[in-house]
Amino acid sequence: MFLCALGGVLVYNSPVMSLLRFLMLLSLVVWVGGLIFFAFVLAPTAFQALPNTHLAGNVVGRSLNKLHWIAIVSGIIFLISSLLYGYLTQGAAHLFAMRHILICLMLALTLFSQFWIIPRMDALRAQVGDFAAVPLTNPARVQFDALHVWSTRVEGAVLLLGLVAVYLTASALIER
């Protein structure tokens, strides 16, 4: 592969650097865009268009599972690309750059949701079946609703952190 180097640092417009910037931005676009689509299009549409909340909840739950895996892969791609980009342009990976910290927080929250919140919600859903047929005071429903609140807060936090990460990444990619 063709590398343009000046004094041991890769030139900003080399193919390698362009690829790294592309991977960083693509991973953020996919992750944050997926969250926006999920929160503002998919979930509300499922609950409006499908005949019952049980069906809508199944669609939304399965979609969130897939979105989490996309997020995990995107976060890893971003971190690898961004660390390599920093190393090649500045001679140091800048492990504790704010954008890296935010991505790690986003990943931690996504993993928490995927492997702690969602499995508990799924277990309650399997135990109860259709929550629409269960009184609001049912202990399983109360627990499910509380987990749903936490799930919504976690996804909202990931989205806000992601928007800040997009801004910080765009700022960091200004040609030097």
Phi, psi and omega in degrees: 000145183277122178241133175260118182232140174231115179061033178084355180249134181293142177290142185308321185263017177290157179302323180296314181294320177298319178296317180296316177298319178300313181295321178298310183291319180299316181297320178291318179299315180296313183293303183292319177298321177297318178296316179297314179299316181299310187287323188254349181237297188298304184299309180297322180294318180300316182285339176271323190268330183278153188292338179210163184290333179297312178297315180299318179298322177296316179296313181296317179298315179293323178294320179296322176301313179293320178299321178298317179293322175298318180296317181298313178296316179299317179298318179294316178299316179300310183299315179298311182296316183290319177296318178294319178301313179298318180297317183285329182269329187236358179082002178215143184285342181054058182308324184258025172298145184303323180296325179290320177297316179298317179296320178296320175297317178300315178297317180298316179294320179296317178295321177300315179294314184293320188252357177234304184290305186298316178300324178290321176295318179297320179296318178294320179297320178293323181290318186267324186089246183266113181291340178295336181267005184247138179299152180298338182270356178301129183304322179293321179290320177301315180294317179299313180299321178295318177296322178297319177300315179296319178300316179296318178296318180297312180296322177296319178296318178298318179298313180297315177299321179297319179296320177294319179298321177299313180299312181296323179292316178300319178294322182288338185268008177296134183302133182269000000 
